[in-house]
Short mmCIF file of C-alpha atoms in Angstrom, two decimals:
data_model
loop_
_atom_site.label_atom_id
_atom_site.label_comp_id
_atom_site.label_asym_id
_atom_site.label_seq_id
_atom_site.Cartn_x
_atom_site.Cartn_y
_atom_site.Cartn_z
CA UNK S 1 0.00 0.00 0.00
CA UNK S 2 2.73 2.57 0.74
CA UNK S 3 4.82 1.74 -2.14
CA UNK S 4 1.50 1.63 -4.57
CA UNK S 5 0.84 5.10 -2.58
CA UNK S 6 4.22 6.38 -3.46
CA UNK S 7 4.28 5.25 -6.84
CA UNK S 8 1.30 7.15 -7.81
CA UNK S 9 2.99 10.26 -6.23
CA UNK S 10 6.04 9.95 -7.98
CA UNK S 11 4.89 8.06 -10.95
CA UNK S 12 7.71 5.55 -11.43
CA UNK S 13 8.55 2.49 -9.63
CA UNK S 14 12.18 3.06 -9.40
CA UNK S 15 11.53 6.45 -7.83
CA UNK S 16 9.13 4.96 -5.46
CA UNK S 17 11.72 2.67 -4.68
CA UNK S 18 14.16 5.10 -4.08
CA UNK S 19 12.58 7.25 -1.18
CA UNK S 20 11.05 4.30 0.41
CA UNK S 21 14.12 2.72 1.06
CA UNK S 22 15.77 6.46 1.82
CA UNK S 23 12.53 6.64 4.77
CA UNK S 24 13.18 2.60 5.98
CA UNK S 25 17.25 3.83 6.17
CA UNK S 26 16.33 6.89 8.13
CA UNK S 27 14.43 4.73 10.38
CA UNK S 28 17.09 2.27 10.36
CA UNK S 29 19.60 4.25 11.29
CA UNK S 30 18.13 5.87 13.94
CA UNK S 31 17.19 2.50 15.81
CA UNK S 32 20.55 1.64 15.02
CA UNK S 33 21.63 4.82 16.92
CA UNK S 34 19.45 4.48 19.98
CA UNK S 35 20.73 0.81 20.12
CA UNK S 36 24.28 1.51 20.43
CA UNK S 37 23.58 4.12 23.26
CA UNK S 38 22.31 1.18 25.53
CA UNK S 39 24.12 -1.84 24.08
CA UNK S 40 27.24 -2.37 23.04
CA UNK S 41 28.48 -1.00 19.80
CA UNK S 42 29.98 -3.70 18.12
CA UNK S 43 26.98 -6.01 19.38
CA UNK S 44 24.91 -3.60 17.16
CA UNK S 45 27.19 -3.10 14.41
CA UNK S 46 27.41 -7.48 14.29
CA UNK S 47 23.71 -7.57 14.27
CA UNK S 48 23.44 -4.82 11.15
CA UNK S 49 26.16 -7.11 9.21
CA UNK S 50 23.40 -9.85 10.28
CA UNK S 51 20.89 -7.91 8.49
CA UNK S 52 23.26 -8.20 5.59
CA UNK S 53 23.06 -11.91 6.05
CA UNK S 54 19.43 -12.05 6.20
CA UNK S 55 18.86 -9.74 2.67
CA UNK S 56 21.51 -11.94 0.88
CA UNK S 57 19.74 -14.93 1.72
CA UNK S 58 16.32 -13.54 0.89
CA UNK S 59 17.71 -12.66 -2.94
CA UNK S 60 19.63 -16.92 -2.49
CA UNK S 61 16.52 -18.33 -0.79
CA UNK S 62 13.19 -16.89 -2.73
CA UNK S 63 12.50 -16.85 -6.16
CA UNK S 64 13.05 -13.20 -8.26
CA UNK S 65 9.71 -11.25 -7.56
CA UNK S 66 9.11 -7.46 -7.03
CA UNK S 67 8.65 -8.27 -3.23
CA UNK S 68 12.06 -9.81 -2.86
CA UNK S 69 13.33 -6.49 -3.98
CA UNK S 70 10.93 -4.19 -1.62
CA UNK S 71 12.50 -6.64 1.54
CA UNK S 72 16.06 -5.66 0.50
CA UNK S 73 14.82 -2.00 0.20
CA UNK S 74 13.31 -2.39 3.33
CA UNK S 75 15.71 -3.97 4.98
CA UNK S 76 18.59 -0.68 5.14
CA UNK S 77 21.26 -2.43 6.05
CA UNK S 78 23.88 -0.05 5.37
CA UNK S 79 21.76 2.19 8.03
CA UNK S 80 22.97 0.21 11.07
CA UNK S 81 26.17 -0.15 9.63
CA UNK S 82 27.39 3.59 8.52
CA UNK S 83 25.43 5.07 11.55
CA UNK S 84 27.74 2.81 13.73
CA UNK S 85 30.65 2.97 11.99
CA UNK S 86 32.27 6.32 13.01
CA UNK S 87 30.93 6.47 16.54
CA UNK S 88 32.88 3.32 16.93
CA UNK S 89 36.23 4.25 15.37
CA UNK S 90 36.49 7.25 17.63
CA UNK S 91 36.21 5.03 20.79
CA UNK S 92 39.42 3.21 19.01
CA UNK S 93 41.76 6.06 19.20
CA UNK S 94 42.20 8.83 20.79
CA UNK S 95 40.36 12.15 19.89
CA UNK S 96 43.51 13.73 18.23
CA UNK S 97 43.57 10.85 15.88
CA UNK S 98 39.71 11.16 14.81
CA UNK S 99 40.44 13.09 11.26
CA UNK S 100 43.12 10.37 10.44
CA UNK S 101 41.05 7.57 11.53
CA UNK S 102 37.60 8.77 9.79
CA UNK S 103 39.82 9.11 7.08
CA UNK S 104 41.29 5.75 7.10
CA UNK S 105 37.78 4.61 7.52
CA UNK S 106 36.31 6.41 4.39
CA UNK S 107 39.25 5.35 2.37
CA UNK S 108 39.28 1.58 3.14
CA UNK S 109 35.46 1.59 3.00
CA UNK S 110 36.05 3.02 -0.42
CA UNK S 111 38.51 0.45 -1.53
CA UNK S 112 36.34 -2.33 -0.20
CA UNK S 113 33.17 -1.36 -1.81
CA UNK S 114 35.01 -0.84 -5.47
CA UNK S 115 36.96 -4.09 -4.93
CA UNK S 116 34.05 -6.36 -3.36
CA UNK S 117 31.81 -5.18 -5.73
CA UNK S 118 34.31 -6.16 -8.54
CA UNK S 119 34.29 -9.80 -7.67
CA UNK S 120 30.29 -9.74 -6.78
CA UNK S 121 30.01 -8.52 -10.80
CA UNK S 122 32.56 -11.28 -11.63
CA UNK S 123 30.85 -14.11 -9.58
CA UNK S 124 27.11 -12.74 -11.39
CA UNK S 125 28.23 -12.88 -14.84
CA UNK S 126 30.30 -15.84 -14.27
CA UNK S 127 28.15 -18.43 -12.21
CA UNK S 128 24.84 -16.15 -11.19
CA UNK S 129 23.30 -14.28 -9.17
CA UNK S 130 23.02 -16.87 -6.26
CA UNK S 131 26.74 -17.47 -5.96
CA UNK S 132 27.07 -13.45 -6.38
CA UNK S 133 24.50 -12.98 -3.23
CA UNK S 134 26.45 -16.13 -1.18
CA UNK S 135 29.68 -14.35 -1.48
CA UNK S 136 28.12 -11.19 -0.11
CA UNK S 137 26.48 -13.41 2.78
CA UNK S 138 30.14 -14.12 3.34
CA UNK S 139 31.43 -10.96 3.76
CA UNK S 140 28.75 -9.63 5.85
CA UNK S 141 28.84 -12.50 7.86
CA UNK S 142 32.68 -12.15 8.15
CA UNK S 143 32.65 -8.64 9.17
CA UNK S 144 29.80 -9.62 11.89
CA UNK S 145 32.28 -12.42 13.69
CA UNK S 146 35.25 -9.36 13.15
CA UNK S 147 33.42 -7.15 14.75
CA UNK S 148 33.00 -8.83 18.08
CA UNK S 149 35.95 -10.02 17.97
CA UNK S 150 38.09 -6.88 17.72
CA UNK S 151 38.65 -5.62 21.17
CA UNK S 152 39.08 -2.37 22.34
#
């Protein structure tokens, strides 16, 4: 109903698309933000890199249909992840490191994205989108158990 809703507003799907996921990553993100202000960080930041596991295995697990790509729009993933991000790099070093570190961040989140996303186009045209999607489970599941794990 709200997508139909937005649709007619906005009279394209992909548009419609668009700000509904921009409204579910604004909501996202701020549950993501009240979170880590009683929990622990990285217990948050694991659980949005969870999300990420859940969304890739909604594109493995159900067949293509327009409502397997409203659930990933949905979903805003990145929302728990970028809101958490920073706030948690600055309780790794010390506040005259913060523009080096957010830096360091930015840069390496940069590199990943370009390079991950690289072998994720490889792995689609190559094998398909399943094997694409697993390999993405992968990562976010890998950056979940790194998370935890890294102390500080």
């Amino acid at each position: 109903l709200v997508i139909s809703g937005v649709f007619w507003i906005f009279g394209s799907a992909a548009v419609a698309l668009y700000v509904v996921q921009n409204v579910f990553y604004a909501l996202c993100a701020t549950v993501g933000g009240r979170l880590a202000v009683c929990s622990p960080k990285p217990v948050v930041l694991a659980g949005g890199h969870g999300l990420g596991v859940l969304m890739t295995g909604i594109f493995i697990g159900l067949p293509p249909h327009p409502g397997t790509l409203v659930a990933r729009f949905v979903l805003g993933v990145c929302a728990v992840e970028e809101t958490l991000e920073d706030s948690r790099c600055a309780e790794l070093v010390s506040e005259d490191q913060h523009g080096m570190a957010f830096g360091l961040l930015a840069t390496v989140n940069g590199v990943e994205d370009f390079l991950s996303g690289a072998v994720l186009d490889a792995l689609w045209t190559a094998f398909g989108v399943r094997w694409a999607f697993l390999y993405s489970a992968c990562l976010f599941a890998t950056g979940a158990w790194l998370v935890v794990r890294l102390r500080g």
